[in-house]
Amino acid sequence: MSAVGFNYRHTPAIEYMRHLVRSGELGRITNVRVWFIADYNASPMGPLTWRASREKAGAGVVPDLMSHGADLAQYVVGRIASVSAATGTFITERPIPTRMGIGHSGFEIGDEVGPVENEDYVAMLVRFDDGAIGTMESSRVCVGPRAEYVVEVYGTQGSARWNFERLNELEVCLGVDGGPTHGYTRAMANPSWGEWHRYQPAIGTSMGFDDMKSIEAAQFIESVTTGAQIAPSAADAWCAAEVDEAIVASAADGQWHEVARVDGATTFDR
């Protein structure tokens, strides 16, 4: 058994969005928008960490943030079949740390700078196995958004929108002719969504990022004790990595690239 840290999946609003898609309540899915944009590297005085090194990290924001966006898109909608991508590096050098930190904080820098060796930004078109089309975007240098991780799914009978910065809410529009007040309803997470009932007794209270991590841990334990792969699997990580590989290849040659199929049991398609 294995478990991969795709914990954004475990957000109750995402679980309910997936239900709306997989149950057919949104109709045939036509198009998807996903963007994972953040400002953790927006300052040019931010330190030159391992994330900017090709030797240590390979690509930049593609595996760092876009891998999570790709997994969410596949978990909610289905497998990404092909991609066409473009990338950019907007801050080409950064100060070399004189004291290492943890995560994105605690670093001290000196006057010496070094080159940023991978991308700050990626944008792409994608096609899903079922014919849906998507646009996906990710940045580590956007000024303003702190952790604006958004999934929007549009179908012939409705749509749903989620933003991690308001992770306990889901905007839902069902039907195509709702009259003069037709539009989005702001739905609040509640005990019928995902694992909400294990954490909060009523609508209007909140769950947080660390709660998603505890669901991740619980799914791993359940996978081990039952022998069934409940948690996101190594195959799920492999599948997201294949999307990343296709993105990097497409950005290099400007062509559409097929995403290689993985030889393993993914949990997003069960």
PDB file of C-alpha atoms in Angstrom:
ATOM      1  CA  MET A   1       0.000   0.000   0.000  1.00  0.00           C
ATOM      2  CA  SER A   2       1.073   3.577  -0.608  1.00  0.00           C
ATOM      3  CA  ALA A   3      -0.199   7.107  -0.102  1.00  0.00           C
ATOM      4  CA  VAL A   4       0.605  10.322  -1.953  1.00  0.00           C
ATOM      5  CA  GLY A   5       0.085  13.818  -0.561  1.00  0.00           C
ATOM      6  CA  PHE A   6      -2.681  14.917  -2.938  1.00  0.00           C
ATOM      7  CA  ASN A   7      -4.581  16.225   0.067  1.00  0.00           C
ATOM      8  CA  TYR A   8      -6.513  18.923  -1.834  1.00  0.00           C
ATOM      9  CA  ARG A   9      -8.669  16.013  -3.004  1.00  0.00           C
ATOM     10  CA  HIS A  10      -9.939  15.522   0.514  1.00  0.00           C
ATOM     11  CA  THR A  11     -11.551  18.949   0.797  1.00  0.00           C
ATOM     12  CA  PRO A  12     -15.296  18.282   1.301  1.00  0.00           C
ATOM     13  CA  ALA A  13     -16.225  20.831  -1.382  1.00  0.00           C
ATOM     14  CA  ILE A  14     -13.998  19.026  -3.904  1.00  0.00           C
ATOM     15  CA  GLU A  15     -15.559  15.697  -2.941  1.00  0.00           C
ATOM     16  CA  TYR A  16     -18.995  17.153  -3.592  1.00  0.00           C
ATOM     17  CA  MET A  17     -17.865  18.725  -6.876  1.00  0.00           C
ATOM     18  CA  ARG A  18     -16.637  15.295  -7.957  1.00  0.00           C
ATOM     19  CA  HIS A  19     -20.028  13.836  -7.008  1.00  0.00           C
ATOM     20  CA  LEU A  20     -21.816  16.431  -9.149  1.00  0.00           C
ATOM     21  CA  VAL A  21     -19.596  15.549 -12.113  1.00  0.00           C
ATOM     22  CA  ARG A  22     -19.529  11.764 -11.745  1.00  0.00           C
ATOM     23  CA  SER A  23     -23.271  11.486 -11.014  1.00  0.00           C
ATOM     24  CA  GLY A  24     -24.109  13.400 -14.187  1.00  0.00           C
ATOM     25  CA  GLU A  25     -25.864  16.286 -12.417  1.00  0.00           C
ATOM     26  CA  LEU A  26     -23.823  18.791 -14.437  1.00  0.00           C
ATOM     27  CA  GLY A  27     -24.579  16.976 -17.674  1.00  0.00           C
ATOM     28  CA  ARG A  28     -21.833  16.243 -20.178  1.00  0.00           C
ATOM     29  CA  ILE A  29     -18.672  18.047 -19.098  1.00  0.00           C
ATOM     30  CA  THR A  30     -17.591  20.415 -21.846  1.00  0.00           C
ATOM     31  CA  ASN A  31     -14.752  22.490 -20.428  1.00  0.00           C
ATOM     32  CA  VAL A  32     -12.620  22.866 -17.319  1.00  0.00           C
ATOM     33  CA  ARG A  33     -10.521  25.716 -15.912  1.00  0.00           C
ATOM     34  CA  VAL A  34      -7.831  25.099 -13.303  1.00  0.00           C
ATOM     35  CA  TRP A  35      -5.305  27.569 -11.998  1.00  0.00           C
ATOM     36  CA  PHE A  36      -2.850  27.198  -9.146  1.00  0.00           C
ATOM     37  CA  ILE A  37      -1.256  30.596  -8.703  1.00  0.00           C
ATOM     38  CA  ALA A  38       0.679  31.835  -5.689  1.00  0.00           C
ATOM     39  CA  ASP A  39       3.076  34.575  -4.637  1.00  0.00           C
ATOM     40  CA  TYR A  40       5.565  32.630  -2.535  1.00  0.00           C
ATOM     41  CA  ASN A  41       8.363  33.486  -5.003  1.00  0.00           C
ATOM     42  CA  ALA A  42       7.044  36.840  -6.223  1.00  0.00           C
ATOM     43  CA  SER A  43       9.812  38.907  -4.625  1.00  0.00           C
ATOM     44  CA  PRO A  44      13.053  39.029  -6.656  1.00  0.00           C
ATOM     45  CA  MET A  45      14.832  39.053  -3.296  1.00  0.00           C
ATOM     46  CA  GLY A  46      13.451  35.634  -2.461  1.00  0.00           C
ATOM     47  CA  PRO A  47      16.284  33.121  -1.924  1.00  0.00           C
ATOM     48  CA  LEU A  48      17.643  30.760  -4.557  1.00  0.00           C
ATOM     49  CA  THR A  49      16.390  27.487  -3.080  1.00  0.00           C
ATOM     50  CA  TRP A  50      16.415  23.916  -4.375  1.00  0.00           C
ATOM     51  CA  ARG A  51      13.138  24.659  -6.165  1.00  0.00           C
ATOM     52  CA  ALA A  52      15.055  26.724  -8.740  1.00  0.00           C
ATOM     53  CA  SER A  53      17.653  24.028  -9.419  1.00  0.00           C
ATOM     54  CA  ARG A  54      17.282  21.668 -12.376  1.00  0.00           C
ATOM     55  CA  GLU A  55      19.534  19.137 -10.660  1.00  0.00           C
ATOM     56  CA  LYS A  56      17.476  19.094  -7.463  1.00  0.00           C
ATOM     57  CA  ALA A  57      13.953  19.885  -8.658  1.00  0.00           C
ATOM     58  CA  GLY A  58      13.975  19.285 -12.401  1.00  0.00           C
ATOM     59  CA  ALA A  59      11.232  21.583 -13.638  1.00  0.00           C
ATOM     60  CA  GLY A  60       9.950  24.475 -11.506  1.00  0.00           C
ATOM     61  CA  VAL A  61       6.316  25.348 -10.940  1.00  0.00           C
ATOM     62  CA  VAL A  62       5.162  22.446 -13.145  1.00  0.00           C
ATOM     63  CA  PRO A  63       5.871  19.697 -10.572  1.00  0.00           C
ATOM     64  CA  ASP A  64       5.577  22.073  -7.609  1.00  0.00           C
ATOM     65  CA  LEU A  65       2.028  23.400  -8.119  1.00  0.00           C
ATOM     66  CA  MET A  66       0.708  22.185 -11.458  1.00  0.00           C
ATOM     67  CA  SER A  67       1.022  18.539 -10.398  1.00  0.00           C
ATOM     68  CA  HIS A  68      -1.627  19.247  -7.747  1.00  0.00           C
ATOM     69  CA  GLY A  69      -3.788  21.066 -10.288  1.00  0.00           C
ATOM     70  CA  ALA A  70      -3.504  18.176 -12.735  1.00  0.00           C
ATOM     71  CA  ASP A  71      -4.419  15.670 -10.048  1.00  0.00           C
ATOM     72  CA  LEU A  72      -7.468  17.672  -8.984  1.00  0.00           C
ATOM     73  CA  ALA A  73      -8.619  17.980 -12.591  1.00  0.00           C
ATOM     74  CA  GLN A  74      -8.258  14.231 -13.066  1.00  0.00           C
ATOM     75  CA  TYR A  75      -9.863  13.405  -9.711  1.00  0.00           C
ATOM     76  CA  VAL A  76     -12.921  15.529 -10.488  1.00  0.00           C
ATOM     77  CA  VAL A  77     -13.279  15.072 -14.260  1.00  0.00           C
ATOM     78  CA  GLY A  78     -11.101  12.207 -15.514  1.00  0.00           C
ATOM     79  CA  ARG A  79      -7.790  11.440 -17.152  1.00  0.00           C
ATOM     80  CA  ILE A  80      -5.905  14.154 -19.060  1.00  0.00           C
ATOM     81  CA  ALA A  81      -5.047  12.712 -22.478  1.00  0.00           C
ATOM     82  CA  SER A  82      -2.932  15.422 -24.145  1.00  0.00           C
ATOM     83  CA  VAL A  83      -1.462  18.858 -23.497  1.00  0.00           C
ATOM     84  CA  SER A  84      -0.097  21.906 -25.290  1.00  0.00           C
ATOM     85  CA  ALA A  85       1.951  24.136 -22.986  1.00  0.00           C
ATOM     86  CA  ALA A  86       4.087  27.256 -22.746  1.00  0.00           C
ATOM     87  CA  THR A  87       6.345  28.240 -19.837  1.00  0.00           C
ATOM     88  CA  GLY A  88       8.253  31.321 -18.739  1.00  0.00           C
ATOM     89  CA  THR A  89      10.941  32.316 -16.246  1.00  0.00           C
ATOM     90  CA  PHE A  90      10.301  35.895 -15.135  1.00  0.00           C
ATOM     91  CA  ILE A  91      12.867  36.253 -12.340  1.00  0.00           C
ATOM     92  CA  THR A  92      16.091  34.915 -13.829  1.00  0.00           C
ATOM     93  CA  GLU A  93      18.398  35.217 -10.815  1.00  0.00           C
ATOM     94  CA  ARG A  94      18.019  35.222  -7.055  1.00  0.00           C
ATOM     95  CA  PRO A  95      20.177  35.811  -3.958  1.00  0.00           C
ATOM     96  CA  ILE A  96      22.062  32.768  -2.725  1.00  0.00           C
ATOM     97  CA  PRO A  97      21.093  31.871   0.863  1.00  0.00           C
ATOM     98  CA  THR A  98      23.682  32.305   3.607  1.00  0.00           C
ATOM     99  CA  ARG A  99      21.397  30.539   6.071  1.00  0.00           C
ATOM    100  CA  MET A 100      18.957  27.832   5.080  1.00  0.00           C
ATOM    101  CA  GLY A 101      15.331  27.847   6.155  1.00  0.00           C
ATOM    102  CA  ILE A 102      12.372  25.472   6.039  1.00  0.00           C
ATOM    103  CA  GLY A 103       9.705  25.546   3.373  1.00  0.00           C
ATOM    104  CA  HIS A 104       9.445  29.134   2.147  1.00  0.00           C
ATOM    105  CA  SER A 105      10.692  30.913   5.280  1.00  0.00           C
ATOM    106  CA  GLY A 106      13.625  31.248   7.647  1.00  0.00           C
ATOM    107  CA  PHE A 107      16.249  31.934   4.961  1.00  0.00           C
ATOM    108  CA  GLU A 108      18.935  34.590   5.149  1.00  0.00           C
ATOM    109  CA  ILE A 109      20.563  35.936   1.978  1.00  0.00           C
ATOM    110  CA  GLY A 110      23.816  37.632   0.999  1.00  0.00           C
ATOM    111  CA  ASP A 111      24.887  39.811  -1.917  1.00  0.00           C
ATOM    112  CA  GLU A 112      25.818  36.961  -4.267  1.00  0.00           C
ATOM    113  CA  VAL A 113      23.182  35.824  -6.783  1.00  0.00           C
ATOM    114  CA  GLY A 114      22.728  32.715  -8.875  1.00  0.00           C
ATOM    115  CA  PRO A 115      20.626  31.700 -11.902  1.00  0.00           C
ATOM    116  CA  VAL A 116      17.063  30.401 -11.739  1.00  0.00           C
ATOM    117  CA  GLU A 117      17.223  27.271 -13.874  1.00  0.00           C
ATOM    118  CA  ASN A 118      13.543  26.378 -14.322  1.00  0.00           C
ATOM    119  CA  GLU A 119      10.164  27.959 -14.992  1.00  0.00           C
ATOM    120  CA  ASP A 120       8.155  30.375 -12.844  1.00  0.00           C
ATOM    121  CA  TYR A 121       4.980  30.026 -14.903  1.00  0.00           C
ATOM    122  CA  VAL A 122       3.103  27.555 -17.072  1.00  0.00           C
ATOM    123  CA  ALA A 123      -0.059  27.826 -19.165  1.00  0.00           C
ATOM    124  CA  MET A 124      -1.610  25.039 -21.181  1.00  0.00           C
ATOM    125  CA  LEU A 125      -4.536  23.636 -23.078  1.00  0.00           C
ATOM    126  CA  VAL A 126      -5.558  20.082 -22.247  1.00  0.00           C
ATOM    127  CA  ARG A 127      -7.872  17.444 -23.650  1.00  0.00           C
ATOM    128  CA  PHE A 128      -9.466  14.861 -21.398  1.00  0.00           C
ATOM    129  CA  ASP A 129     -10.198  11.256 -22.320  1.00  0.00           C
ATOM    130  CA  ASP A 130     -13.931  11.973 -22.494  1.00  0.00           C
ATOM    131  CA  GLY A 131     -13.486  14.862 -24.942  1.00  0.00           C
ATOM    132  CA  ALA A 132     -13.704  17.765 -22.497  1.00  0.00           C
ATOM    133  CA  ILE A 133     -11.286  20.643 -23.089  1.00  0.00           C
ATOM    134  CA  GLY A 134      -9.441  22.473 -20.336  1.00  0.00           C
ATOM    135  CA  THR A 135      -7.234  25.471 -19.687  1.00  0.00           C
ATOM    136  CA  MET A 136      -4.727  25.226 -16.855  1.00  0.00           C
ATOM    137  CA  GLU A 137      -2.296  27.763 -15.419  1.00  0.00           C
ATOM    138  CA  SER A 138       0.197  27.872 -12.607  1.00  0.00           C
ATOM    139  CA  SER A 139       2.592  30.494 -11.242  1.00  0.00           C
ATOM    140  CA  ARG A 140       4.874  30.899  -8.251  1.00  0.00           C
ATOM    141  CA  VAL A 141       5.496  34.616  -8.866  1.00  0.00           C
ATOM    142  CA  CYS A 142       2.027  36.201  -9.169  1.00  0.00           C
ATOM    143  CA  VAL A 143       1.791  39.358  -7.057  1.00  0.00           C
ATOM    144  CA  GLY A 144      -1.465  39.325  -5.101  1.00  0.00           C
ATOM    145  CA  PRO A 145      -2.805  35.768  -4.913  1.00  0.00           C
ATOM    146  CA  ARG A 146      -1.522  33.993  -1.815  1.00  0.00           C
ATOM    147  CA  ALA A 147      -2.764  30.495  -2.617  1.00  0.00           C
ATOM    148  CA  GLU A 148      -5.430  30.912  -5.274  1.00  0.00           C
ATOM    149  CA  TYR A 149      -5.993  27.312  -6.277  1.00  0.00           C
ATOM    150  CA  VAL A 150      -9.162  27.178  -8.351  1.00  0.00           C
ATOM    151  CA  VAL A 151     -11.131  24.450 -10.116  1.00  0.00           C
ATOM    152  CA  GLU A 152     -14.056  25.304 -12.384  1.00  0.00           C
ATOM    153  CA  VAL A 153     -16.085  22.619 -14.175  1.00  0.00           C
ATOM    154  CA  TYR A 154     -18.692  23.428 -16.830  1.00  0.00           C
ATOM    155  CA  GLY A 155     -21.272  21.012 -18.195  1.00  0.00           C
ATOM    156  CA  THR A 156     -24.348  21.037 -20.415  1.00  0.00           C
ATOM    157  CA  GLN A 157     -26.643  21.130 -17.361  1.00  0.00           C
ATOM    158  CA  GLY A 158     -24.678  23.195 -14.862  1.00  0.00           C
ATOM    159  CA  SER A 159     -21.318  24.147 -13.427  1.00  0.00           C
ATOM    160  CA  ALA A 160     -19.363  24.354 -10.173  1.00  0.00           C
ATOM    161  CA  ARG A 161     -16.472  26.542  -8.986  1.00  0.00           C
ATOM    162  CA  TRP A 162     -14.102  26.130  -6.007  1.00  0.00           C
ATOM    163  CA  ASN A 163     -11.277  28.283  -4.644  1.00  0.00           C
ATOM    164  CA  PHE A 164      -8.859  26.959  -2.007  1.00  0.00           C
ATOM    165  CA  GLU A 165      -8.693  30.407  -0.414  1.00  0.00           C
ATOM    166  CA  ARG A 166     -12.373  29.800   0.512  1.00  0.00           C
ATOM    167  CA  LEU A 167     -12.099  26.057   0.768  1.00  0.00           C
ATOM    168  CA  ASN A 168     -15.321  25.517   2.731  1.00  0.00           C
ATOM    169  CA  GLU A 169     -17.487  26.982  -0.044  1.00  0.00           C
ATOM    170  CA  LEU A 170     -18.599  25.777  -3.462  1.00  0.00           C
ATOM    171  CA  GLU A 171     -20.381  27.868  -6.087  1.00  0.00           C
ATOM    172  CA  VAL A 172     -22.960  25.746  -7.899  1.00  0.00           C
ATOM    173  CA  CYS A 173     -25.328  26.472 -10.780  1.00  0.00           C
ATOM    174  CA  LEU A 174     -27.733  23.709 -11.797  1.00  0.00           C
ATOM    175  CA  GLY A 175     -29.953  23.886 -14.851  1.00  0.00           C
ATOM    176  CA  VAL A 176     -29.837  26.131 -17.890  1.00  0.00           C
ATOM    177  CA  ASP A 177     -33.019  28.187 -17.497  1.00  0.00           C
ATOM    178  CA  GLY A 178     -33.579  29.188 -13.902  1.00  0.00           C
ATOM    179  CA  GLY A 179     -35.485  32.381 -14.560  1.00  0.00           C
ATOM    180  CA  PRO A 180     -34.571  35.956 -13.623  1.00  0.00           C
ATOM    181  CA  THR A 181     -32.492  34.939 -10.595  1.00  0.00           C
ATOM    182  CA  HIS A 182     -30.594  32.187 -12.405  1.00  0.00           C
ATOM    183  CA  GLY A 183     -26.922  31.986 -11.478  1.00  0.00           C
ATOM    184  CA  TYR A 184     -24.564  30.649  -8.854  1.00  0.00           C
ATOM    185  CA  THR A 185     -25.586  29.576  -5.382  1.00  0.00           C
ATOM    186  CA  ARG A 186     -22.925  29.717  -2.678  1.00  0.00           C
ATOM    187  CA  ALA A 187     -23.115  26.328  -1.019  1.00  0.00           C
ATOM    188  CA  MET A 188     -21.467  25.856   2.373  1.00  0.00           C
ATOM    189  CA  ALA A 189     -19.689  22.646   3.347  1.00  0.00           C
ATOM    190  CA  ASN A 190     -21.922  20.406   5.430  1.00  0.00           C
ATOM    191  CA  PRO A 191     -22.075  16.896   6.932  1.00  0.00           C
ATOM    192  CA  SER A 192     -23.190  15.347   3.632  1.00  0.00           C
ATOM    193  CA  TRP A 193     -19.948  16.348   1.875  1.00  0.00           C
ATOM    194  CA  GLY A 194     -16.941  14.052   2.138  1.00  0.00           C
ATOM    195  CA  GLU A 195     -15.507  13.684   5.648  1.00  0.00           C
ATOM    196  CA  TRP A 196     -16.995  16.923   6.981  1.00  0.00           C
ATOM    197  CA  HIS A 197     -19.166  15.065   9.516  1.00  0.00           C
ATOM    198  CA  ARG A 198     -16.060  13.751  11.287  1.00  0.00           C
ATOM    199  CA  TYR A 199     -14.798  17.270  12.002  1.00  0.00           C
ATOM    200  CA  GLN A 200     -17.666  19.727  12.284  1.00  0.00           C
ATOM    201  CA  PRO A 201     -21.254  19.307  13.552  1.00  0.00           C
ATOM    202  CA  ALA A 202     -22.994  21.938  11.466  1.00  0.00           C
ATOM    203  CA  ILE A 203     -22.929  24.205   8.423  1.00  0.00           C
ATOM    204  CA  GLY A 204     -21.031  27.485   8.746  1.00  0.00           C
ATOM    205  CA  THR A 205     -18.072  26.281  10.767  1.00  0.00           C
ATOM    206  CA  SER A 206     -14.800  25.586   8.972  1.00  0.00           C
ATOM    207  CA  MET A 207     -12.236  22.949   8.202  1.00  0.00           C
ATOM    208  CA  GLY A 208      -8.640  23.800   7.356  1.00  0.00           C
ATOM    209  CA  PHE A 209      -5.598  22.552   5.465  1.00  0.00           C
ATOM    210  CA  ASP A 210      -4.344  20.470   8.379  1.00  0.00           C
ATOM    211  CA  ASP A 211      -7.682  18.634   8.518  1.00  0.00           C
ATOM    212  CA  MET A 212      -7.109  17.533   4.933  1.00  0.00           C
ATOM    213  CA  LYS A 213      -3.727  16.164   5.997  1.00  0.00           C
ATOM    214  CA  SER A 214      -5.372  14.132   8.747  1.00  0.00           C
ATOM    215  CA  ILE A 215      -7.798  12.654   6.185  1.00  0.00           C
ATOM    216  CA  GLU A 216      -4.758  11.808   4.065  1.00  0.00           C
ATOM    217  CA  ALA A 217      -3.187   9.970   7.021  1.00  0.00           C
ATOM    218  CA  ALA A 218      -6.439   8.167   7.852  1.00  0.00           C
ATOM    219  CA  GLN A 219      -6.807   6.951   4.262  1.00  0.00           C
ATOM    220  CA  PHE A 220      -3.260   5.597   4.316  1.00  0.00           C
ATOM    221  CA  ILE A 221      -3.931   3.708   7.556  1.00  0.00           C
ATOM    222  CA  GLU A 222      -7.183   2.331   6.140  1.00  0.00           C
ATOM    223  CA  SER A 223      -5.367   1.236   2.990  1.00  0.00           C
ATOM    224  CA  VAL A 224      -2.794  -0.658   5.068  1.00  0.00           C
ATOM    225  CA  THR A 225      -5.285  -2.277   7.435  1.00  0.00           C
ATOM    226  CA  THR A 226      -7.810  -3.324   4.760  1.00  0.00           C
ATOM    227  CA  GLY A 227      -5.448  -4.155   1.921  1.00  0.00           C
ATOM    228  CA  ALA A 228      -7.483  -1.942  -0.421  1.00  0.00           C
ATOM    229  CA  GLN A 229      -5.962   1.168  -1.990  1.00  0.00           C
ATOM    230  CA  ILE A 230      -8.078   3.955  -0.464  1.00  0.00           C
ATOM    231  CA  ALA A 231      -5.499   6.753  -0.361  1.00  0.00           C
ATOM    232  CA  PRO A 232      -4.144   8.405  -3.516  1.00  0.00           C
ATOM    233  CA  SER A 233      -1.781   5.794  -4.895  1.00  0.00           C
ATOM    234  CA  ALA A 234       1.707   5.707  -6.332  1.00  0.00           C
ATOM    235  CA  ALA A 235      -0.018   5.259  -9.692  1.00  0.00           C
ATOM    236  CA  ASP A 236      -1.861   8.542  -9.126  1.00  0.00           C
ATOM    237  CA  ALA A 237       1.478  10.277  -8.539  1.00  0.00           C
ATOM    238  CA  TRP A 238       2.903   8.560 -11.621  1.00  0.00           C
ATOM    239  CA  CYS A 239      -0.068   9.727 -13.691  1.00  0.00           C
ATOM    240  CA  ALA A 240       0.385  13.343 -12.538  1.00  0.00           C
ATOM    241  CA  ALA A 241       4.114  13.020 -13.296  1.00  0.00           C
ATOM    242  CA  GLU A 242       3.295  11.882 -16.840  1.00  0.00           C
ATOM    243  CA  VAL A 243       1.179  15.011 -17.269  1.00  0.00           C
ATOM    244  CA  ASP A 244       4.168  17.043 -16.037  1.00  0.00           C
ATOM    245  CA  GLU A 245       6.482  15.264 -18.499  1.00  0.00           C
ATOM    246  CA  ALA A 246       4.139  16.037 -21.382  1.00  0.00           C
ATOM    247  CA  ILE A 247       3.956  19.694 -20.280  1.00  0.00           C
ATOM    248  CA  VAL A 248       7.746  20.054 -20.218  1.00  0.00           C
ATOM    249  CA  ALA A 249       8.077  18.368 -23.624  1.00  0.00           C
ATOM    250  CA  SER A 250       5.337  20.541 -25.150  1.00  0.00           C
ATOM    251  CA  ALA A 251       6.847  23.742 -23.761  1.00  0.00           C
ATOM    252  CA  ALA A 252      10.172  22.761 -25.332  1.00  0.00           C
ATOM    253  CA  ASP A 253       8.918  22.091 -28.876  1.00  0.00           C
ATOM    254  CA  GLY A 254       5.601  23.963 -29.060  1.00  0.00           C
ATOM    255  CA  GLN A 255       3.654  20.844 -30.063  1.00  0.00           C
ATOM    256  CA  TRP A 256       0.742  18.918 -28.602  1.00  0.00           C
ATOM    257  CA  HIS A 257       1.949  15.916 -26.588  1.00  0.00           C
ATOM    258  CA  GLU A 258       0.049  12.808 -25.618  1.00  0.00           C
ATOM    259  CA  VAL A 259       0.139  11.930 -21.927  1.00  0.00           C
ATOM    260  CA  ALA A 260       1.535   8.436 -21.441  1.00  0.00           C
ATOM    261  CA  ARG A 261      -0.796   5.971 -19.749  1.00  0.00           C
ATOM    262  CA  VAL A 262       0.432   4.498 -16.501  1.00  0.00           C
ATOM    263  CA  ASP A 263       0.591   0.777 -15.815  1.00  0.00           C
ATOM    264  CA  GLY A 264      -0.990   0.842 -12.378  1.00  0.00           C
ATOM    265  CA  ALA A 265      -4.237   1.276 -10.466  1.00  0.00           C
ATOM    266  CA  THR A 266      -5.170   4.924 -10.145  1.00  0.00           C
ATOM    267  CA  THR A 267      -7.821   5.939  -7.607  1.00  0.00           C
ATOM    268  CA  PHE A 268      -9.139   8.982  -9.467  1.00  0.00           C
ATOM    269  CA  ASP A 269     -11.014   6.767 -11.944  1.00  0.00           C
ATOM    270  CA  ARG A 270     -12.737   4.437  -9.520  1.00  0.00           C
TER     271      ARG A 270
END
